[in-house]
Coordinates of C-alpha atoms and ligand atoms in Angstrom, one line a residue:
X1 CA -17.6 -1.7 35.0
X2 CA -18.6 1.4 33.2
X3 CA -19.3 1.0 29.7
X4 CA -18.4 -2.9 29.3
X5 CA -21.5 -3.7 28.0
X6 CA -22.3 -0.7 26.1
X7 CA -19.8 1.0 24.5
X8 CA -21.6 3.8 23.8
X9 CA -20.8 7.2 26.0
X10 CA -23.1 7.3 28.3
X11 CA -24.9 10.8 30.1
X12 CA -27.5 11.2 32.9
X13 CA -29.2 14.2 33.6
X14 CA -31.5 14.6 36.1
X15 CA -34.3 17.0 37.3
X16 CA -35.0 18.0 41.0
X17 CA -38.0 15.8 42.4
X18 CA -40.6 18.3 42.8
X19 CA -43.0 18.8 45.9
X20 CA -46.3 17.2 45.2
X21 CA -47.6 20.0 47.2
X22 CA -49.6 22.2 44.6
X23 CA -50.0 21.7 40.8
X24 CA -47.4 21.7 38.7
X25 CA -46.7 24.9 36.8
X26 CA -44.0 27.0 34.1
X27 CA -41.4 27.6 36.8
X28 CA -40.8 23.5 37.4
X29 CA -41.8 23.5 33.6
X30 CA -38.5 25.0 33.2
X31 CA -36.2 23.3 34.4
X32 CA -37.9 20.1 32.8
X33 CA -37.8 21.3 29.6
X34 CA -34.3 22.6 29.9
X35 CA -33.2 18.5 30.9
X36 CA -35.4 17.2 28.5
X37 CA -33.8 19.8 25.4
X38 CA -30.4 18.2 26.5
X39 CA -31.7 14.9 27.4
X40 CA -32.7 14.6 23.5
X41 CA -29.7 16.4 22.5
X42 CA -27.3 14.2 24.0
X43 CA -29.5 11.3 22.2
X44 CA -29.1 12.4 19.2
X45 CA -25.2 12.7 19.2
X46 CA -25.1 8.9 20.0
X47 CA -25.4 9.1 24.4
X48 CA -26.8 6.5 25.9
X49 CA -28.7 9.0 27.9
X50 CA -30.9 8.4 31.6
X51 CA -33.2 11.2 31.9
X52 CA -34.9 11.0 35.3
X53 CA -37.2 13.4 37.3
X54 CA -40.1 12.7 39.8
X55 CA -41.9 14.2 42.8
X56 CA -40.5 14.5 46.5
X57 CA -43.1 13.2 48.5
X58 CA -42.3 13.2 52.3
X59 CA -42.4 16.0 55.2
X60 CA -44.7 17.9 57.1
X61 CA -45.9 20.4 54.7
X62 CA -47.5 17.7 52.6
X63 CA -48.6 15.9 55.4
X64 CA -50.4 19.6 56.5
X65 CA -51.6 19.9 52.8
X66 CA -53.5 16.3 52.6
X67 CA -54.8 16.8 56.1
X68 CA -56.4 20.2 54.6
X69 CA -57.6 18.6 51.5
X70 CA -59.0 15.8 53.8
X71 CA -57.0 13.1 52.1
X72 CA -54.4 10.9 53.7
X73 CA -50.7 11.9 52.4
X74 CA -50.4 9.0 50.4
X75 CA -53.7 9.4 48.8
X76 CA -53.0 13.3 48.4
X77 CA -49.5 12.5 46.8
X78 CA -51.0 10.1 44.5
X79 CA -53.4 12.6 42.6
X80 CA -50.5 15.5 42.8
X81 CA -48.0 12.7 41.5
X82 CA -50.5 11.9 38.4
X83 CA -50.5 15.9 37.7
X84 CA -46.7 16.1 37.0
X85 CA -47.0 13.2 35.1
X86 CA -49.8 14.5 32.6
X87 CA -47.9 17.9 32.3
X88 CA -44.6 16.0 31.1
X89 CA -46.5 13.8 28.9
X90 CA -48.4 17.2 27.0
X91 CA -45.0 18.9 27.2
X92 CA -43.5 16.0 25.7
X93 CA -40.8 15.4 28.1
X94 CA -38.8 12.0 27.1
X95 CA -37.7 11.1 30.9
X96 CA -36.1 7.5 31.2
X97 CA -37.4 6.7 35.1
X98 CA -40.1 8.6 37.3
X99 CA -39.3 8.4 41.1
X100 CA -41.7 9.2 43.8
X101 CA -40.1 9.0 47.5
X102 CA -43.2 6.9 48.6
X103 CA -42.0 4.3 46.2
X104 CA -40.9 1.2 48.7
X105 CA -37.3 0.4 46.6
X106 CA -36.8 4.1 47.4
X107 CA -37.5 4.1 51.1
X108 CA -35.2 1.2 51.7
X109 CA -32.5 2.5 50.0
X110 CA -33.1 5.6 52.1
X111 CA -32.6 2.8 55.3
X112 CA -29.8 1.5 54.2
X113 CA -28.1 4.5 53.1
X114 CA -28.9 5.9 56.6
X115 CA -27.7 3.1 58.2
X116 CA -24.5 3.0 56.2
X117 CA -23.5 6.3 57.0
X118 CA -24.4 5.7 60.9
X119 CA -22.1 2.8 61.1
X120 CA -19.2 4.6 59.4
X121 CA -19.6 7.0 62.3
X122 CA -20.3 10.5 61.0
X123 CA -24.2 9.7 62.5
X124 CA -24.8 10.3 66.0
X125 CA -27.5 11.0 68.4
X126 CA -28.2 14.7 69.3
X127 CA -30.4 16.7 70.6
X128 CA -31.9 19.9 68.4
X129 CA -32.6 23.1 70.1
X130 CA -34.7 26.0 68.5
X131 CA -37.8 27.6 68.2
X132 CA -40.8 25.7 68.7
X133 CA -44.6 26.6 68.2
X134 CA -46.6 24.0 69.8
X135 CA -50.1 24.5 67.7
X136 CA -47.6 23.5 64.8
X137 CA -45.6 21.3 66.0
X138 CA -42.9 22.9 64.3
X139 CA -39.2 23.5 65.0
X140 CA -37.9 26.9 63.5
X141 CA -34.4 28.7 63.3
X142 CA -34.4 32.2 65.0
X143 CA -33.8 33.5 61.1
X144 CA -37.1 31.5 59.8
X145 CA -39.4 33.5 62.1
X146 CA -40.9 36.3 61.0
X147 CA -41.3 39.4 63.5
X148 CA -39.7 36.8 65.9
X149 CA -43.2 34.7 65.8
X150 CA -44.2 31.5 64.0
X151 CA -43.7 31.8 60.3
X152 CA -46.5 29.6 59.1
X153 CA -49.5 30.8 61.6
X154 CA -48.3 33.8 63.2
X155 CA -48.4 32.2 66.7
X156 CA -45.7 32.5 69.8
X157 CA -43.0 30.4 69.5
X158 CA -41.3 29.0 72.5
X159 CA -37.5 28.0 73.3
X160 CA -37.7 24.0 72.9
X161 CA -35.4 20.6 72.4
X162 CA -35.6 17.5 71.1
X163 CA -33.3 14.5 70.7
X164 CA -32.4 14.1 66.7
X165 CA -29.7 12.5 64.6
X166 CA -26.8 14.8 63.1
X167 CA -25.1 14.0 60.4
X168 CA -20.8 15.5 61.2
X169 CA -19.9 18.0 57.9
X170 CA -16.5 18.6 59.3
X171 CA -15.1 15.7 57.6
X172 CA -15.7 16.6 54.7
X173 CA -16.0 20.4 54.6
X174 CA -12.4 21.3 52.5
X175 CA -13.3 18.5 50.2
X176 CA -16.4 20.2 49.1
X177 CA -14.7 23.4 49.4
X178 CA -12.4 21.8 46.6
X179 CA -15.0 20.6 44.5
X180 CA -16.6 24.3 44.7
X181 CA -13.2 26.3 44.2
X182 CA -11.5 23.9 41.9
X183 CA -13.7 22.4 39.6
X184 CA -16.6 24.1 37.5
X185 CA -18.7 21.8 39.7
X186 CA -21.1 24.6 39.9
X187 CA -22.6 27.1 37.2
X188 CA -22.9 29.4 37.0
X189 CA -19.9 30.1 39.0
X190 CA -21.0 33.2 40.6
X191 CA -23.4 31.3 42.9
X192 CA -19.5 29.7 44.2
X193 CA -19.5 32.9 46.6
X194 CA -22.5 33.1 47.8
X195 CA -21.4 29.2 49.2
X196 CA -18.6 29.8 50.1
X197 CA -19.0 33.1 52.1
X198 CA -22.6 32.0 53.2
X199 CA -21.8 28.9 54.8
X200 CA -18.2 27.0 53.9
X201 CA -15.7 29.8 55.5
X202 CA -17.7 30.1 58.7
X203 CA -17.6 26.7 59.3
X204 CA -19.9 24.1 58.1
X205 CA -22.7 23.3 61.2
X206 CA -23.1 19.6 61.6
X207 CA -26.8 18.8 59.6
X208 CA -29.9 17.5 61.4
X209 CA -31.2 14.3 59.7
X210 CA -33.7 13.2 61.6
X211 CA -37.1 14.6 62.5
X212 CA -39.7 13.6 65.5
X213 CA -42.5 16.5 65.1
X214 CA -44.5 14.4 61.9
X215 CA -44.7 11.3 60.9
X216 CA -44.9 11.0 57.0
X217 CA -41.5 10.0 55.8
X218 CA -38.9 7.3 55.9
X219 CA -38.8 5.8 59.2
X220 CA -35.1 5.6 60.9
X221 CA -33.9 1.9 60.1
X222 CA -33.0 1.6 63.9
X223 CA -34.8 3.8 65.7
X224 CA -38.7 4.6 64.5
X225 CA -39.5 7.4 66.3
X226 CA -37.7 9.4 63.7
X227 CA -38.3 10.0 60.4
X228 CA -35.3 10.6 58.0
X229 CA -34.6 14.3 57.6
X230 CA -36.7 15.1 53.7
X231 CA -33.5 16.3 52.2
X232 CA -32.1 13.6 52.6
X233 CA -34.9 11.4 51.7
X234 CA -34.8 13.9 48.6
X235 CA -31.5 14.0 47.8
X236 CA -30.3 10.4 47.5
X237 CA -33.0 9.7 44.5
X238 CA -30.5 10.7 42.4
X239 CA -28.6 7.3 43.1
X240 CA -31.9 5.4 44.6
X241 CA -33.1 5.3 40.8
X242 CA -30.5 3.6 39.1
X243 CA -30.4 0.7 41.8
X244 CA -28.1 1.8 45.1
X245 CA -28.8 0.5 47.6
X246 CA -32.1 -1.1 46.1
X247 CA -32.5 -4.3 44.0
X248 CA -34.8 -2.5 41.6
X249 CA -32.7 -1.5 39.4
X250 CA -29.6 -2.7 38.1
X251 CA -27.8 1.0 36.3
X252 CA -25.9 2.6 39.2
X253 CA -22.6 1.5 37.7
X254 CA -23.6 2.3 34.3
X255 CA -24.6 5.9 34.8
X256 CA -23.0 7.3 38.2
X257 CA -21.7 9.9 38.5
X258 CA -24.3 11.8 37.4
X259 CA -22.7 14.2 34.5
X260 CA -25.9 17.2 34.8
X261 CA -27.7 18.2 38.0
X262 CA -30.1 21.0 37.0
X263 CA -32.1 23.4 39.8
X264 CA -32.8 26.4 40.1
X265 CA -31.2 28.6 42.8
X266 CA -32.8 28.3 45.6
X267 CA -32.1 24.9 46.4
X268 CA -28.5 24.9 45.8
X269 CA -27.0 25.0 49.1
X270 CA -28.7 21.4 49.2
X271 CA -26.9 20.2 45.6
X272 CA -23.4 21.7 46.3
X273 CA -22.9 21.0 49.6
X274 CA -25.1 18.7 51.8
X275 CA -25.6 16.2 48.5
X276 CA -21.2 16.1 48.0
X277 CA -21.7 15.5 51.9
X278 CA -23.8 12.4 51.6
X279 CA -22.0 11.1 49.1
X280 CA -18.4 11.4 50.4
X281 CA -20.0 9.9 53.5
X282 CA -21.0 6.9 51.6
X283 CA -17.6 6.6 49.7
X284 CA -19.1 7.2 46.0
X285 CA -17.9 9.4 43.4
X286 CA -19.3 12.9 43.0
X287 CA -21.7 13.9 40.1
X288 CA -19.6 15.8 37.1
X289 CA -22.0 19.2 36.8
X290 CA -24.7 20.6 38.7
X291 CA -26.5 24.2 36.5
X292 CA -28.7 26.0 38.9
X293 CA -30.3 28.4 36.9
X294 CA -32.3 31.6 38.0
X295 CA -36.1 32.1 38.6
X296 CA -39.2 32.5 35.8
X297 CA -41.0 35.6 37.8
X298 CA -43.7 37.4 37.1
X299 CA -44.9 40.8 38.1
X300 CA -41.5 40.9 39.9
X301 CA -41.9 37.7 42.2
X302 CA -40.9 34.2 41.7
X303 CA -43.0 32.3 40.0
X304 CA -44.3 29.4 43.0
X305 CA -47.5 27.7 44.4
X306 CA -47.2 29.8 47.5
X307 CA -47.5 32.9 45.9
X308 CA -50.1 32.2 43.8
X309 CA -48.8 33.5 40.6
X310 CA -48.8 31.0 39.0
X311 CA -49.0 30.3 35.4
X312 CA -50.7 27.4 33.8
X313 CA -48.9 25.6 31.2
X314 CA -51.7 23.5 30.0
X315 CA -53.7 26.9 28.9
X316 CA -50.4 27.9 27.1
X317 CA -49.4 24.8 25.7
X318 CA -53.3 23.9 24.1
X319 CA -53.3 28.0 22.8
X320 CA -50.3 28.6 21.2
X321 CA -48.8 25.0 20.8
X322 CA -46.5 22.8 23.3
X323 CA -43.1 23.6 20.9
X324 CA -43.5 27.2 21.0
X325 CA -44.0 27.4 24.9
X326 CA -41.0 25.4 25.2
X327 CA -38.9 27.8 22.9
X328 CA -40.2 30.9 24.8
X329 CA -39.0 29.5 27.9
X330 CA -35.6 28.4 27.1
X331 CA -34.7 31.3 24.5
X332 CA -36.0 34.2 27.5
X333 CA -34.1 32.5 30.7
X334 CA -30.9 34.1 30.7
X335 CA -27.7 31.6 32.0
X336 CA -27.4 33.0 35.4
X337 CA -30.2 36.0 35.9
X338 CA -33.8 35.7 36.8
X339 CA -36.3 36.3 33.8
X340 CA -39.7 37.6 33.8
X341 CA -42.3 36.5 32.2
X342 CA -45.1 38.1 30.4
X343 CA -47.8 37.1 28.2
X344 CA -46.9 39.9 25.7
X345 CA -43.4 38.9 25.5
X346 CA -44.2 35.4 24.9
X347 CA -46.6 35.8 22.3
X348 CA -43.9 38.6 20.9
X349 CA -40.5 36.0 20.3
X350 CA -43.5 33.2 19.4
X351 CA -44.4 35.9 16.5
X352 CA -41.1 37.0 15.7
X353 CA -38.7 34.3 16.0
X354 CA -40.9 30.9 15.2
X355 CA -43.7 32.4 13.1
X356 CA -41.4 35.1 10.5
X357 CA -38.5 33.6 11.0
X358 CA -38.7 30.0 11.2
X359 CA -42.1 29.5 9.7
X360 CA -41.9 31.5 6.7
X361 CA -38.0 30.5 5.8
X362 CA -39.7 27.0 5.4
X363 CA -43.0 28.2 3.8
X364 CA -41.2 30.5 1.3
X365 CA -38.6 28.3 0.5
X366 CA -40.9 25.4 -0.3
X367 CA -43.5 27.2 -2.4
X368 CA -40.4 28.9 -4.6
X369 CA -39.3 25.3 -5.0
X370 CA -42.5 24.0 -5.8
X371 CA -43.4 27.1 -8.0
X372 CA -40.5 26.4 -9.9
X373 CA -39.5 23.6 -10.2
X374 CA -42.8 21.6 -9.7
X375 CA -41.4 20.6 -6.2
X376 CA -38.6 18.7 -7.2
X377 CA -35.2 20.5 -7.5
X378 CA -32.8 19.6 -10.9
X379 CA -29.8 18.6 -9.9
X380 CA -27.4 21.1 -12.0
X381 CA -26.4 24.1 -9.8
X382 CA -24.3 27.1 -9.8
X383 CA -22.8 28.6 -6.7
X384 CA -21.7 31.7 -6.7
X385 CA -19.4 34.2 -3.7
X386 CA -22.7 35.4 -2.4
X387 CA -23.3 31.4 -0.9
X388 CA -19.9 31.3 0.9
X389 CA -21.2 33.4 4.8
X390 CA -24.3 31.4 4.7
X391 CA -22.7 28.1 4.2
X392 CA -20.1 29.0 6.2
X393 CA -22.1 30.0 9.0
X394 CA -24.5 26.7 8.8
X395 CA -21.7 24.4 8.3
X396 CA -19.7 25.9 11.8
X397 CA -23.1 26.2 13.6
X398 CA -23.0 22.6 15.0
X399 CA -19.8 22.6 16.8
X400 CA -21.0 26.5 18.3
X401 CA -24.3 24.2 19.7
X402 CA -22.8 21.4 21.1
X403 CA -20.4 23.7 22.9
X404 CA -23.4 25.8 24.3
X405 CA -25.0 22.5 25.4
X406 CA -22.4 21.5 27.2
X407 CA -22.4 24.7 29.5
X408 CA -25.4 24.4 29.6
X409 CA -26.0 27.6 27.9
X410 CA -29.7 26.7 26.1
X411 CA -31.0 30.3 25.3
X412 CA -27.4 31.0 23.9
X413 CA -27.4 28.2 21.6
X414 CA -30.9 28.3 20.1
X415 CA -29.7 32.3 19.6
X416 CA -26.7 31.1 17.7
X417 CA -29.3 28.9 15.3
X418 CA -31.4 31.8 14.7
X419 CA -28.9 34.0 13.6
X420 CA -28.5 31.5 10.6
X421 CA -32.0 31.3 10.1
X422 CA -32.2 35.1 9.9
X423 CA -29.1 35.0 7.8
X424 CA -31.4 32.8 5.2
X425 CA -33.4 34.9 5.4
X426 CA -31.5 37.8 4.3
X427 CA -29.7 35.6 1.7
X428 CA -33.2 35.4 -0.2
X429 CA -33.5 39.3 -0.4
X430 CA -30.0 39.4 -1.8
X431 CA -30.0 36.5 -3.8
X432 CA -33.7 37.5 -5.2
X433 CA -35.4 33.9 -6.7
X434 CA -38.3 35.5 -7.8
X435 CA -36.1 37.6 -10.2
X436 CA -33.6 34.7 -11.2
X437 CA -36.8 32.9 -11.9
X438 CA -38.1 35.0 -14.9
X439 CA -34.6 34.1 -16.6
X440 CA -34.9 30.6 -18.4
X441 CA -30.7 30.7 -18.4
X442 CA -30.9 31.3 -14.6
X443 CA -32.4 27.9 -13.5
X444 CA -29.1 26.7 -12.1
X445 CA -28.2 29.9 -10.4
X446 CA -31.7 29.4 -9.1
X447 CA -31.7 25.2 -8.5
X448 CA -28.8 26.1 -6.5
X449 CA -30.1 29.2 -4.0
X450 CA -33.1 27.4 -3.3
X451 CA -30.7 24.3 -2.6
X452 CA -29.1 26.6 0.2
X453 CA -32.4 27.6 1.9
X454 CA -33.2 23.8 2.4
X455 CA -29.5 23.1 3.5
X456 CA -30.2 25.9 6.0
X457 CA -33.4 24.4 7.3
X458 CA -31.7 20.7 7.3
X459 CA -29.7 21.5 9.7
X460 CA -30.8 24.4 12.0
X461 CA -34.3 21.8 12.1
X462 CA -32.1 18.9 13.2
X463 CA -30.1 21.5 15.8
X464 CA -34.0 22.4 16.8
X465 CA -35.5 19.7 17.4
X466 CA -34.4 18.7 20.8
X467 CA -36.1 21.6 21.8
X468 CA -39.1 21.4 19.6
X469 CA -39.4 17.8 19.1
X470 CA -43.0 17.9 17.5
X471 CA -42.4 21.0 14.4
X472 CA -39.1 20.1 13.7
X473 CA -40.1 16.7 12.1
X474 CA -42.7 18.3 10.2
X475 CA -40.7 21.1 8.6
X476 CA -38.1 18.1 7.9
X477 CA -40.6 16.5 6.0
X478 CA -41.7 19.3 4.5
X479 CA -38.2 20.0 2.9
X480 CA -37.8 16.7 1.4
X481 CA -35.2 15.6 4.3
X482 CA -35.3 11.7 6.0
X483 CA -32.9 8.8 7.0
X484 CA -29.1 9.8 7.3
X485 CA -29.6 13.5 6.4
X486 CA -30.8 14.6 9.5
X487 CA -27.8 12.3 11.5
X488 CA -25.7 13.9 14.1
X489 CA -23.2 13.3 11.8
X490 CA -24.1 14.9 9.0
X491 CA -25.0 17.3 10.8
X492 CA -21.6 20.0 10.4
X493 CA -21.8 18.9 7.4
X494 CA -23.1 20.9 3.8
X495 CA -24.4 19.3 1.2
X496 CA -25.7 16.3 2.6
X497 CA -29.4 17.0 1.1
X498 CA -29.9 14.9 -2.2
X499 CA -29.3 17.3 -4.6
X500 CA -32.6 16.1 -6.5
X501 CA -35.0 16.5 -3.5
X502 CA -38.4 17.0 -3.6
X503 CA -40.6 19.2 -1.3
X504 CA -44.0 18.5 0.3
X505 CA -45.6 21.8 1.0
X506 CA -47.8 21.6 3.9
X507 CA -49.5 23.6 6.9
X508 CA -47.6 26.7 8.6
X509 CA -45.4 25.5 11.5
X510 CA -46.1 28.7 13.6
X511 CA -49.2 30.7 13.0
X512 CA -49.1 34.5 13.9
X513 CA -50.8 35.8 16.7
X514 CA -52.4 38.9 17.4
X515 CA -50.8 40.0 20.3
X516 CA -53.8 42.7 21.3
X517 CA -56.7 40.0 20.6
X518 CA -54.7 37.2 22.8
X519 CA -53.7 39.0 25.6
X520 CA -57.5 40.0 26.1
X521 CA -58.6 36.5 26.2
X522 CA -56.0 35.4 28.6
X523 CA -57.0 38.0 31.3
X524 CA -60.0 36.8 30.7
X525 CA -58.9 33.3 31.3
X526 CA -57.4 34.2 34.6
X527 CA -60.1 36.1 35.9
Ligands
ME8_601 O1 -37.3 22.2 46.0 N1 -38.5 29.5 38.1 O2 -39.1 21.1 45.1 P1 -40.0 22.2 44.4 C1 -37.6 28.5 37.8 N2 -38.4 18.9 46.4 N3 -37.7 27.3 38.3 C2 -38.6 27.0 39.2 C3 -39.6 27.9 39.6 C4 -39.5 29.2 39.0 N4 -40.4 30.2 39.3 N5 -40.4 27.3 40.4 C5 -40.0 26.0 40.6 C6 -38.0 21.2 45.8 N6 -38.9 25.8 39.8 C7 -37.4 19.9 46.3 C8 -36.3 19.5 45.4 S1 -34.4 17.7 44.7 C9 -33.5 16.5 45.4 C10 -35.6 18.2 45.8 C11 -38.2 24.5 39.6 O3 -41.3 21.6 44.0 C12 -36.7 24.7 39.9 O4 -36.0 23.6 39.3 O5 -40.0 23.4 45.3 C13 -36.6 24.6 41.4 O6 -35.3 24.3 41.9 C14 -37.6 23.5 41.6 O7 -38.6 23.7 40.7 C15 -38.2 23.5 43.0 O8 -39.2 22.6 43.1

């Protein structure tokens, strides 16, 4: 039973499993970040929250890859596998479980489930007819090829069959037409057409699950000549991780259905209509939400390891700081456009947003405090009308977040907090402490403006650290905040900062950069 043992609300959000193919880089960084942001956000309003990602290990381009590295798959996998893991751990990504395909409570699953879905009848035996280019060994659709030859070498291609396993869609085809028409299953909803008109209304074709042409992937429980279609393989991780089908774990009933599927777009024919399929086929609920959101490009083309544009996230993470990569990312990526990325507008919202905005709110505000009151605030104040916007707007701004979280709107929402940081900011030029503090009668007026800025940073640091999880603490710290004051649940709530506090002054969050001077070293970098 859901919940029984825990009472607390539970929420599981997962990643796609990424192809161990090529190293990682800041398109899959993306979409990590994003779960993780929400992942911790979820945390710290009181979810009991399973975070999982992992890497998709099976099919015949890896098996090609090893094979051209010299390496078996399994050994090629392993060093791929260890790459993602290093990237999440200097991104700071707090996933709860890791799956890799290869693992062997995985693969069994993947039998059973298989075999499940065989005995209820919607598997049968078939044979697949397409193009086939024999120095390959691969099968293509007429729209893979390109000028009607071999997309991968170029080569003829020749009309060819082979026996395969089908999975039958027709059963349930208006059920996942319901889920796509009727419920906000999928967001942003435009991407509903393109499924809808692209494959739902003219007819859903019955989906080939099994492959003959390589060997690396989940043997058929029954028949082991084929290996179990990758998407497949891929898809069911989702429920393989928290123990269906499997006796490694023991969470399926605690956390299914999933409530946040994130991908990007071009994978989600696969989450919104062949992943329903499987499950409907298998008699389980359906996951709550899946967010596919648009592409990181750059120079016009999506980011990916095949193109070869790739940026490296380690180079920008160890230059300009983990925290303000992750920002960047999730502030630029519209919710349902492509974005693309530049090294000069990177460095550009890093400047304006996290080093003058952010940055200097807390460094200004601290050194006024401890200028003037030796770090330690008095506790008489006065307020006066000119408080009531900012308060008003830093008091509402919680509820605005969670909202945006939910959607998951994550650029939207960390704009929302910087309005009230730029707000502050304003507030000081009005408010003026540096003249207040030549006037001995205007200490409270004074106690009680500076007593506004650190309510400010309170709580748009609490809002902020999900998605800068290593700053955030420190500017809390800074500030004088611990304990209780930075709870989810005082969150919406002004005034919670002991009125006494005192301030630590330390290093700047952000540094500045020089946009010029850095772009010249990263060309140089990439050369
Ligand atoms: O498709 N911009 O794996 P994959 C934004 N194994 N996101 C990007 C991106 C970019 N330029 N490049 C990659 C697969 N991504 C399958 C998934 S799931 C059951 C199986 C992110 O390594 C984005 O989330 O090609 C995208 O959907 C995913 O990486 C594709 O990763």
């Amino acid at each position: 039973m859901k919940n029984m043992k825990n009472m607390k609300k539970t929420f599981y959000i997962t990643t796609p499993i990424y192809y161990p193919s090529g190293n990682p880089h800041i398109g899959h960084c993306y979409t990590t970040v994003a779960c993780d942001a929400i992942a911790r956000y979820k945390r710290f309003q009181g979810y009991d929250v399973m975070f999982s990602t992992g890497t998709d290990e099976h099919g015949m381009k890896i098996e090609e890859n090893a094979e051209k590295a010299g390496q078996t798959p399994k050994e090629f996998v392993d060093g791929i596998a260890d790459k993602f893991k290093a990237l999440w751990e200097f991104m700071n990504i707090s996933y709860d479980r890791f799956i890799r395909t290869t693992d062997d409570y995985h693969k069994q699953a993947v039998q059973n489930i298989f075999k499940t879905i065989y005995d209820k009848g919607y598997i049968y035996k078939g044979e697949y007819s397409g193009k086939y280019c024999v120095p390959d060994e691969s099968f293509w659709t007429p729209s893979q090829l390109i000028d009607g030859k071999c997309p991968e070498c170029g080569r003829e291609v020749t009309d060819a069959k082979e026996e395969a396993y089908f999975m039958k869609m027709q059963p349930f085809a208006a059920r996942i037409e319901k889920l796509l028409t009727e419920t906000d299953y999928l967001q942003p909803q435009a991407r509903v057409n393109e499924m809808l008109n692209n494959f739902i209304r003219p007819g859903l074709e019955d989906l080939c699950v099994s492959r003959t042409t390589f060997k690396w992937g989940v043997p058929v429980p029954f028949d082991d000549t084929h290996v179990v279609y990758v998407w497949l393989d891929a898809l069911t991780n989702y429920i393989t991780l928290l123990g269906y089908a499997n006796g490694q774990y023991n969470n399926f009933e605690q956390y299914w259905p999933c409530d946040l599927h994130m991908t990007a777009k071009e994978i989600v024919r696969f989450h919104s209509i062949i992943w329903p399929a499987i499950l409907m086929a298998c008699d389980l609920p359906l996951p709550k939400k899946l967010y596919s959101h648009g592409w990181i490009n750059f120079g016009g083309k999506k980011m990916g390891k095949s193109t070869g544009n790739v940026i490296d996230p380690f180079i920008l993470g160890k230059r300009y700081g983990v925290d303000s990569i992750r920002y960047q990312i999730l502030r630029d990526m519209p919710f349902s456009g492509d974005f693309d990325y530049t090294n000069e507008s990177m460095l550009s919202r890093i400047n304006s947003d996290l080093a003058n905005d952010f940055g200097n709110l807390v460094s200004r505000t601290t050194a006024m405090v401890e200028k003037y009151f030796g770090s330690t605030l008095p506790a008489a104040k006065i307020h006066e009308e000119v408080d009531n916007e900012l308060i008003d707007m830093a008091s509402g701004l919680s509820k605005k977040v969670d909202a945006l979280i939910d959607e998951p709107q994550l650029g939207a929402a960390l704009a929302e907090i910087f309005k009230v940081v730029s707000r502050a900011n304003k507030y000081i030029d009005e408010t003026c402490p540096w003249i207040l503090a030549k006037d001995e009668s205007k200490k409270a007026r004074l106690a009680a403006v500076l007593y506004n800025l650190l309510e400010v940073i309170r709580i748009t640091s609490c809002l902020l650290c999900p998605f800068m999880p290593e700053t955030m603490p420190i500017a809390q710290k800074q500030i004088g905040a611990s304990g209780d004051e930075l709870s989810y649940q005082n969150v919406g709530i002004w005034g919670k900062l002991r009125p006494d506090v005192t301030v630590e002054k330390g290093d700047i969050l952000f540094p500045r950069f020089d946009v010029e001077k850095e772009i010249e070293q990263l060309t140089a970098v990439d050369n």
